[in-house]
Tab-separated table of C-alpha atoms in Angstrom:
chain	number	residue	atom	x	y	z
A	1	UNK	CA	58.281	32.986	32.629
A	2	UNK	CA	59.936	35.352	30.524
A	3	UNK	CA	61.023	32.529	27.629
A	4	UNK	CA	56.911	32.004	28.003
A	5	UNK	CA	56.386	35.516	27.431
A	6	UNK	CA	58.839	36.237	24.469
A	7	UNK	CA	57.336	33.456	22.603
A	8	UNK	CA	53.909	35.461	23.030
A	9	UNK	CA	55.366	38.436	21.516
A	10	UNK	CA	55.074	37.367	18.214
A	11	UNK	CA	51.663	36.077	17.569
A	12	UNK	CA	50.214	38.938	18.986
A	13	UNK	CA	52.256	41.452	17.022
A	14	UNK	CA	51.093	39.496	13.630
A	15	UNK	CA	47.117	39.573	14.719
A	16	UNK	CA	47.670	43.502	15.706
A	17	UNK	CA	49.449	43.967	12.437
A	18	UNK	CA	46.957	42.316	10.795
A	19	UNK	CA	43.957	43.661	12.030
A	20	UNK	CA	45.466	47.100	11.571
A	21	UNK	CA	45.948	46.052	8.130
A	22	UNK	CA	42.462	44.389	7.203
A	23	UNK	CA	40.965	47.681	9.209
A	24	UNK	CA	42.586	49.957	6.512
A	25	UNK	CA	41.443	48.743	3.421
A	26	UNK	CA	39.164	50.986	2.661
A	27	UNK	CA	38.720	49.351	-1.079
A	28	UNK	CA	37.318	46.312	1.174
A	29	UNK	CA	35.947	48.514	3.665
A	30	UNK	CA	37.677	46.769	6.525
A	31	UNK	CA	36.100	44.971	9.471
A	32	UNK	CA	36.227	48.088	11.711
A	33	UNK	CA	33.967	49.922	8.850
A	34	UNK	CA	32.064	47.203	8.795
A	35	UNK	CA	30.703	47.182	12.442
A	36	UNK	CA	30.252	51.174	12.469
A	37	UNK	CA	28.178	50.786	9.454
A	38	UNK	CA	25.962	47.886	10.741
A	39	UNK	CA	22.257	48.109	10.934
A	40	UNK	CA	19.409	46.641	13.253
A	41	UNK	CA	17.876	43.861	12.452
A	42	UNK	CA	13.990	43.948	12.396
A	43	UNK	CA	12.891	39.903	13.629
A	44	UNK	CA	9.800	39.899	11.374
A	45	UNK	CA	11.878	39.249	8.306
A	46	UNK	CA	11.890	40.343	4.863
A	47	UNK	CA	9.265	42.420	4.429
A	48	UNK	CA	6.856	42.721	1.033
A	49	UNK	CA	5.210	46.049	0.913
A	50	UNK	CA	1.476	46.704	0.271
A	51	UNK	CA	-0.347	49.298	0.811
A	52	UNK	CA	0.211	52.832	3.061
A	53	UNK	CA	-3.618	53.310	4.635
A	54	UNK	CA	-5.384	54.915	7.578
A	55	UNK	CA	-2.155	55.419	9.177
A	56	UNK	CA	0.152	52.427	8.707
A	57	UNK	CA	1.640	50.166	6.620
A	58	UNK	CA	0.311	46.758	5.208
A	59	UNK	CA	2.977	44.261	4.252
A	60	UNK	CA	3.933	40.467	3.863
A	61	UNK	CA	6.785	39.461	6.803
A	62	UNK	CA	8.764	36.204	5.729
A	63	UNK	CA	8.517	35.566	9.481
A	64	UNK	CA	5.546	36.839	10.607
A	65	UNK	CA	2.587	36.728	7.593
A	66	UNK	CA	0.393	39.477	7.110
A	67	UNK	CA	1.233	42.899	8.826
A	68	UNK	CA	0.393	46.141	9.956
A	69	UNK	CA	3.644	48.363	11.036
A	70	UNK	CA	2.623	52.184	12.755
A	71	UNK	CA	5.169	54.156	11.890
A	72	UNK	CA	3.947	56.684	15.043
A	73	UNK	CA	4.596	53.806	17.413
A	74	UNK	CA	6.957	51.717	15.398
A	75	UNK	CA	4.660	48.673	16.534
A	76	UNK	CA	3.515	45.298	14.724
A	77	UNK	CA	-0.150	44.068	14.571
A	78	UNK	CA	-0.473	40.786	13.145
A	79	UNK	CA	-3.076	40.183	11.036
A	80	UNK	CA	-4.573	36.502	11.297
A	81	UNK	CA	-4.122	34.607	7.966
A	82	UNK	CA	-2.493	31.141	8.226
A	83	UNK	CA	-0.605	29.995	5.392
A	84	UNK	CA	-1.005	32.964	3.005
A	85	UNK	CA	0.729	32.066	-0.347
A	86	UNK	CA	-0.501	35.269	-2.623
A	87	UNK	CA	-1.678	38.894	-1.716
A	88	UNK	CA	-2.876	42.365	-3.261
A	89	UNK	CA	-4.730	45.251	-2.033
A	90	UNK	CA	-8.019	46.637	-3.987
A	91	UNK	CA	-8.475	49.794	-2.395
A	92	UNK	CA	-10.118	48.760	0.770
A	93	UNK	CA	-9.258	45.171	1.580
A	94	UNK	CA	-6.124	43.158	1.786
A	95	UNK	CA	-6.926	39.870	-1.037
A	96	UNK	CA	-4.952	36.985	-0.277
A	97	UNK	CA	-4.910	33.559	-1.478
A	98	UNK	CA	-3.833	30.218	0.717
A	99	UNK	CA	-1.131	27.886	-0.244
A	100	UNK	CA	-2.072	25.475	-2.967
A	101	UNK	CA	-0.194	23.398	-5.661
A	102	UNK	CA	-0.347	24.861	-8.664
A	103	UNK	CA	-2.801	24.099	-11.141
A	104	UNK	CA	-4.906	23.519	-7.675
A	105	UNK	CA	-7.227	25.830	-6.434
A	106	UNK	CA	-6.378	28.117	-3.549
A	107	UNK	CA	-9.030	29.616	-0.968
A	108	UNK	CA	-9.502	33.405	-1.329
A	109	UNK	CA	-9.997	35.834	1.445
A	110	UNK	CA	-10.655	39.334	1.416
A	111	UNK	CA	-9.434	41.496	4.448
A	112	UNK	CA	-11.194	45.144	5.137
A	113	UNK	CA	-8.478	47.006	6.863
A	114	UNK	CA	-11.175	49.251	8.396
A	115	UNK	CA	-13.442	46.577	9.846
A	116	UNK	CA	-10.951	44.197	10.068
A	117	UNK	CA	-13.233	41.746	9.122
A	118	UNK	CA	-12.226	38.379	6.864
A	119	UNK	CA	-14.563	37.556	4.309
A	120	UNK	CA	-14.148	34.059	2.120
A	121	UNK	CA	-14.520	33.889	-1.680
A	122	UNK	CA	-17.185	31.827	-2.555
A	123	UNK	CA	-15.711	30.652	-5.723
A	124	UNK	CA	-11.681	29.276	-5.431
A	125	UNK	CA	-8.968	29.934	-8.470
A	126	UNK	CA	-6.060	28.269	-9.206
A	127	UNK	CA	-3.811	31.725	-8.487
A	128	UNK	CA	-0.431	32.084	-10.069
A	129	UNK	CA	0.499	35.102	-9.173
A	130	UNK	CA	-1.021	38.779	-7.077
A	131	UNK	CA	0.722	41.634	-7.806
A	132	UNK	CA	1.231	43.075	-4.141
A	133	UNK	CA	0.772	46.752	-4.766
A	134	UNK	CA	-1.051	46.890	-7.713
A	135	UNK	CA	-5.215	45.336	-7.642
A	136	UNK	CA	-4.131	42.210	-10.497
A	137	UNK	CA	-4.388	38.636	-10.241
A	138	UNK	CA	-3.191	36.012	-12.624
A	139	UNK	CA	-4.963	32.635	-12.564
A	140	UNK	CA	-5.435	29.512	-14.445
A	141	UNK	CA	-8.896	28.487	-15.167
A	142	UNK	CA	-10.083	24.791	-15.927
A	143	UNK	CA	-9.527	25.146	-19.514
A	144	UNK	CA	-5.774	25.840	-19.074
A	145	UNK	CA	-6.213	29.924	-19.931
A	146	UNK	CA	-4.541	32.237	-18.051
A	147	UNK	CA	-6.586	35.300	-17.205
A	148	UNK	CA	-5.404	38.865	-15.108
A	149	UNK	CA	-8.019	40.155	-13.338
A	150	UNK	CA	-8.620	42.891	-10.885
A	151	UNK	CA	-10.002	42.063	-7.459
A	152	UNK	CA	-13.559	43.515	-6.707
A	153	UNK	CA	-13.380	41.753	-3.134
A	154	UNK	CA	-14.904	39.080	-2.866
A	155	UNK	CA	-14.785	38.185	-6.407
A	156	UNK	CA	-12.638	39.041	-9.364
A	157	UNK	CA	-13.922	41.465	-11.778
A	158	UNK	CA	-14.114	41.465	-15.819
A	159	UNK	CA	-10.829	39.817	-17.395
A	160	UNK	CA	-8.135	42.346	-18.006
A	161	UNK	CA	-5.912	39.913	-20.412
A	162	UNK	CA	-7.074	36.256	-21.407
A	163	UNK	CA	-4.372	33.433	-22.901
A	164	UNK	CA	-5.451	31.218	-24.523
A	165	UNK	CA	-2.730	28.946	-26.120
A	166	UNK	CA	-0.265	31.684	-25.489
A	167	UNK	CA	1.554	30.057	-22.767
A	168	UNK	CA	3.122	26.507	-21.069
A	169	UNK	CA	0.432	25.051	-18.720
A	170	UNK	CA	3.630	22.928	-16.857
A	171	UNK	CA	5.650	26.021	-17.093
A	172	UNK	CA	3.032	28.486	-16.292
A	173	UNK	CA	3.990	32.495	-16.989
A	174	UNK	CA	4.314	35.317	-14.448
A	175	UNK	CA	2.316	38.603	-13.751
A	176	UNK	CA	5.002	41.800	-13.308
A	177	UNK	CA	3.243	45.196	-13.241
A	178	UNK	CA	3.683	48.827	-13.152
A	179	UNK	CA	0.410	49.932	-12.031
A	180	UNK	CA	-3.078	48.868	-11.397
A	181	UNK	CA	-3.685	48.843	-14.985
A	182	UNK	CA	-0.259	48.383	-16.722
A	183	UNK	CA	1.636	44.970	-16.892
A	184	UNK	CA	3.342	42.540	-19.183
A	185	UNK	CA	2.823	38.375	-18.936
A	186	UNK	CA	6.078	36.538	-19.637
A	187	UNK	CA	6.466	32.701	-20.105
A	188	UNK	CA	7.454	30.177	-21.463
A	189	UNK	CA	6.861	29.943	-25.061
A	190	UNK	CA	4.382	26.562	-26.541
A	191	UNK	CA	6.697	26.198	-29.836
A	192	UNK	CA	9.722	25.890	-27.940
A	193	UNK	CA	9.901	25.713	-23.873
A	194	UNK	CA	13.228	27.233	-23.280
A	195	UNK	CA	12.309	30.431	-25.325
A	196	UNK	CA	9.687	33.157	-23.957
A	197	UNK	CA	6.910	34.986	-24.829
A	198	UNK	CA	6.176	38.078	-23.651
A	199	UNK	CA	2.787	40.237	-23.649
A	200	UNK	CA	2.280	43.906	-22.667
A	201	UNK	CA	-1.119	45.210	-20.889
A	202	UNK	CA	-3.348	42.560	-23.067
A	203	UNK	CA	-3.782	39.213	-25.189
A	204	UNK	CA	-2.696	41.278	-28.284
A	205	UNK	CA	0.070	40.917	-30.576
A	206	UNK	CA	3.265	40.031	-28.643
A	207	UNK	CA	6.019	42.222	-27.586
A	208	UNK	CA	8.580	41.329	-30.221
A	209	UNK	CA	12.412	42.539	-31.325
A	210	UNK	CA	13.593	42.196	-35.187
A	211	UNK	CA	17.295	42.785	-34.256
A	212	UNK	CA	18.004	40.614	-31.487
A	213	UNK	CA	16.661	37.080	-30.898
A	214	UNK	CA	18.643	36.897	-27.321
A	215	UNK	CA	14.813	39.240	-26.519
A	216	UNK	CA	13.140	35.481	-26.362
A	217	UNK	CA	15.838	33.692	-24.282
A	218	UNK	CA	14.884	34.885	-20.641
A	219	UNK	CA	11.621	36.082	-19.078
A	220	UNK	CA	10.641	39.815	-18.099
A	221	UNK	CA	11.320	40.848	-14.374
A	222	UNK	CA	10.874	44.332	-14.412
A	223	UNK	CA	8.496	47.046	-16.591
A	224	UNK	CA	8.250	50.826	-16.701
A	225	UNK	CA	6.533	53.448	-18.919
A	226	UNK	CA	6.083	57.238	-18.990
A	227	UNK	CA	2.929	56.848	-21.812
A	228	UNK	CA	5.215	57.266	-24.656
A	229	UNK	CA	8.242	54.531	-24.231
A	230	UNK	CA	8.667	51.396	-22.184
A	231	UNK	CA	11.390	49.832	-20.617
A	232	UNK	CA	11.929	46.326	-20.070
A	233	UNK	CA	14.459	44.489	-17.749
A	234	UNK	CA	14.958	40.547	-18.431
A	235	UNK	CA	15.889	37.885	-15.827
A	236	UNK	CA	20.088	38.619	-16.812
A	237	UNK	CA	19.524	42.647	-16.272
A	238	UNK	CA	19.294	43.273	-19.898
A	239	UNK	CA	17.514	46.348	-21.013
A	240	UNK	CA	15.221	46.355	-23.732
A	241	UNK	CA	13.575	49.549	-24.450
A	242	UNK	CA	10.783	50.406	-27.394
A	243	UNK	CA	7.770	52.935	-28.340
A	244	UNK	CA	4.559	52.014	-26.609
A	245	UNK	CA	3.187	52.217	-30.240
A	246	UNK	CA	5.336	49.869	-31.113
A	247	UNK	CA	5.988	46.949	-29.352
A	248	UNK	CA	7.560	45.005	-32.233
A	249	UNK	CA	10.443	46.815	-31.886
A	250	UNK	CA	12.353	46.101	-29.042
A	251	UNK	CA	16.069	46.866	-29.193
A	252	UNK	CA	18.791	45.579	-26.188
A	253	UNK	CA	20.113	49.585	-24.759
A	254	UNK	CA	22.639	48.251	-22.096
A	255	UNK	CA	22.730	45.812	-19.394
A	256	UNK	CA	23.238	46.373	-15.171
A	257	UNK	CA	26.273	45.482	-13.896
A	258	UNK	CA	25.726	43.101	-10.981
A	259	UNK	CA	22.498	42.232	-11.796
A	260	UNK	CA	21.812	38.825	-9.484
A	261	UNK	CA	20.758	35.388	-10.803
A	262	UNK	CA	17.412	33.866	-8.978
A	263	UNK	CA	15.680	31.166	-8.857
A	264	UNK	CA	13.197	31.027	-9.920
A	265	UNK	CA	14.203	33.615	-12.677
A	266	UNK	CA	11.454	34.911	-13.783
A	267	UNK	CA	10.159	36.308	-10.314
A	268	UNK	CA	9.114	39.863	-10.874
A	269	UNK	CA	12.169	42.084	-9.771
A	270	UNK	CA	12.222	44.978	-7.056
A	271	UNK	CA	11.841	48.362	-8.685
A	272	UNK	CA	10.018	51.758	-7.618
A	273	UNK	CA	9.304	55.082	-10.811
A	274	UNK	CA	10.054	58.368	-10.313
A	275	UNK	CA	10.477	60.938	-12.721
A	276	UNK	CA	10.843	58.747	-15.907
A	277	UNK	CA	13.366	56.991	-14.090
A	278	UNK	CA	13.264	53.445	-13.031
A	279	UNK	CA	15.675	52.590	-9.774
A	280	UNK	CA	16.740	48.923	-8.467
A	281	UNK	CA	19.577	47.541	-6.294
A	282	UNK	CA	21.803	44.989	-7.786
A	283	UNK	CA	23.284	42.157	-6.412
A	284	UNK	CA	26.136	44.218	-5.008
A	285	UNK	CA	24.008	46.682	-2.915
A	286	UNK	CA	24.400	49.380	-5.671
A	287	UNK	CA	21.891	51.267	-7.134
A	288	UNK	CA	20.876	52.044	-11.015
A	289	UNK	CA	18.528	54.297	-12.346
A	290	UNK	CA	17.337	53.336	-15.802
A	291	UNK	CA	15.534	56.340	-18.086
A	292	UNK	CA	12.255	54.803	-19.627
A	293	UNK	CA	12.888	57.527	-22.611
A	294	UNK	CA	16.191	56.091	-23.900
A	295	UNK	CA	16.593	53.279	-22.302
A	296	UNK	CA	20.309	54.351	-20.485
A	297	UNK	CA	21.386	53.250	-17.780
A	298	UNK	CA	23.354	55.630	-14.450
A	299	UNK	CA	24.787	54.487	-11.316
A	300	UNK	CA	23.044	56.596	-8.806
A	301	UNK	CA	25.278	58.550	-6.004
A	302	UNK	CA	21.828	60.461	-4.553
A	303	UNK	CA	22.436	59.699	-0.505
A	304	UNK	CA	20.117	56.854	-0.461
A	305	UNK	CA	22.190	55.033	-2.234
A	306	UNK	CA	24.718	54.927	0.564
A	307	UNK	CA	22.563	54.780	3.122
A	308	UNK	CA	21.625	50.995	1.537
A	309	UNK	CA	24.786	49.818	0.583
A	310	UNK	CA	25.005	47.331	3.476
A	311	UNK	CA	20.916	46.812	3.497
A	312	UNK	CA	19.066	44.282	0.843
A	313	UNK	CA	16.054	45.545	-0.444
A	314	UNK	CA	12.914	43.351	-0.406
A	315	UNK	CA	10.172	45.877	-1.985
A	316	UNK	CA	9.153	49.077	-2.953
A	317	UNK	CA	5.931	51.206	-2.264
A	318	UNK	CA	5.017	54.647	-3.750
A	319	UNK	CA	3.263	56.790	-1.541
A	320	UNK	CA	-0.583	56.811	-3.632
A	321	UNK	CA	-0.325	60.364	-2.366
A	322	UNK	CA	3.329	61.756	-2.767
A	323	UNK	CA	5.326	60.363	-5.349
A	324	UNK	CA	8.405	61.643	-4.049
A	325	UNK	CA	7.521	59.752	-1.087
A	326	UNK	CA	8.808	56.309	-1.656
A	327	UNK	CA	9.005	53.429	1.085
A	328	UNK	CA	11.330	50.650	1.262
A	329	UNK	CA	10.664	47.064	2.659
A	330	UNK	CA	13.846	45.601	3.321
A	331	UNK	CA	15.449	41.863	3.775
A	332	UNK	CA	15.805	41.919	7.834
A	333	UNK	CA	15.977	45.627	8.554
A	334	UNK	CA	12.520	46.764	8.772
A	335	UNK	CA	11.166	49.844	6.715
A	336	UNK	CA	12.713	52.929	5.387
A	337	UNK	CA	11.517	56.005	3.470
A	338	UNK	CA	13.127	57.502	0.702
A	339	UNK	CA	12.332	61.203	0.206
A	340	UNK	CA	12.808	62.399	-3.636
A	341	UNK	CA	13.938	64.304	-5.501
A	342	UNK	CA	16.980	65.021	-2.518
A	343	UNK	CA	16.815	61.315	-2.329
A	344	UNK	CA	17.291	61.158	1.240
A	345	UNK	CA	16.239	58.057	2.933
A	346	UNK	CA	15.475	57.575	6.959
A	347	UNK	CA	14.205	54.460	8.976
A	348	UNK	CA	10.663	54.832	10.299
């Protein structure tokens, strides 16, 4: 018994030593800093924000489809809506579109969250993209344009940006907006597919840069503006910054460290505004803050930015009311609210 014993000894001291070891490397946070900092996982999935009315909070749940969360209650309502491929909010209703094959047509629906009543479109479109918080819709119509409209529920409303010949029908462009009535198109470019076109708030001249051809080599993910100047993020985290009277001249400011690759690319990426100030997580959990006036780029250290560093962020939604009221729909850890300017950020 005791020769069974001694040879015990020593594998036991190695895993202690070990685990003593891993659990103080702080530069790796260690696995003991790694279960105090977990978080709760929330089973509806990731969670698209969009909208904050009557009381809760409309979203998109990779696991669960169309929702409304009560912050009061902390409860889910589902809201009925099989196979829901594309969603915005106009105000009143929740517009969604059904899974469809691109250039096919997809069934509209418009959803009042105060009657709770589903209406269908009489007339389909072939929908490439919704912009979740913001009232626009891209589509495709049977003459191979691509048109943004805003939703009127149920029907779309007076084109907002027509392309004619502007973009790739087989490699169709994306919708990534600011606001309800500020956005850029970017997509692949007719002359030469693996180059990119990019167009800001209508069919007009396109947004160009004289110094550095690498503008045309990846598509637009991101877009901010305080009136004056615009900022720009590309599918690699480059930032391109230029006058909003001027939108020939682009130049490259800096790029975000960690920014992640996707695929697709060119899917619009995660950002909310505040105080001429865009902010995004990288691929690394850390968070940027990129001035729409210059163009620089900060690593924020406000406490929010802690408070995320072991949560992925899914979407953003500004508080229509507050603007320093900013909620957060996350990956698979339900919905948090970050208050600015303290930038403070709770679960709710």
């Amino acid at each position: 018994m005791k020769r069974k014993f001694k040879h015990m000894v020593i594998p036991v001291l190695l895993v202690l030593a070990t685990l003593l070891i891993v659990g103080c490397n702080t530069e790796n946070e260690g696995i003991f800093m790694r279960i105090s900092e977990s978080v709760e996982k929330v089973d509806v999935g990731s969670i698209n924000l969009i909208a904050n009315e009557t009381g809760k909070i409309y979203s998109y749940a990779s696991k669960a489809g169309l929702q409304a969360y009560d912050p009061a209650t902390k409860n889910w309502e589902s809201i009925p809506g099989a196979g829901v491929r594309h969603y915005t909010f106009d105000g009143t209703n929740i517009v969604y579109a059904t899974e469809a094959t691109f250039p096919d047509n997809n069934t509209l629906y418009t959803y009042d969250i105060n009657t709770k009543v589903h209406t269908t479109w009489v007339i389909e479109h072939a929908v490439k993209a919704m912009s979740p918080k913001f009232n626009l819709i891209l589509v495709r119509d049977d003459t191979n344009e691509f048109s943004v409209y805003s939703a009127t529920g149920p029907a779309i409303g007076a084109s907002l940006a027509n392309f004619t010949s502007e973009f790739v029908d087989d490699f169709p462009p994306n919708l990534v907006a600011f606001d309800d009535s500020t956005f850029l198109v970017s997509g692949n470019s007719p002359g030469d597919t693996t180059k990119y076109s990019h167009y800001y708030v209508s069919e007009g001249a396109p947004m160009t840069s004289t110094t550095d051809a690498t503008f045309y080599d990846n598509p637009l993910v991101a877009v901010g503006t305080d009136g004056t100047n615009i900022v720009a993020i590309d599918a690699t985290g480059k930032v391109w910054q230029a006058a909003t009277t001027d939108l020939t001249a682009f130049t490259s400011t800096t790029s975000i460290t960690g920014f992640p690759e996707r695929n697709p690319k060119n899917l619009p990426y995660p950002v909310f505004y505040h105080d001429s100030s865009l902010y995004l997580q990288n691929g690394d959990n850390d968070f940027y803050a990129v001035n729409v006036t210059s163009g620089a780029v900060s690593e924020v250290t406000l406490d929010f930015a802690d408070t995320f560093s072991n949560i992925k962020i899914k979407s953003y939604l500004v508080d229509p009311l507050d603007s320093n009221k900013i909620y957060v729909g996350t990956m698979e850890n339900g919905i948090y609210e970050i208050t600015m300017p303290a930038g403070t950020a709770t679960d709710i």
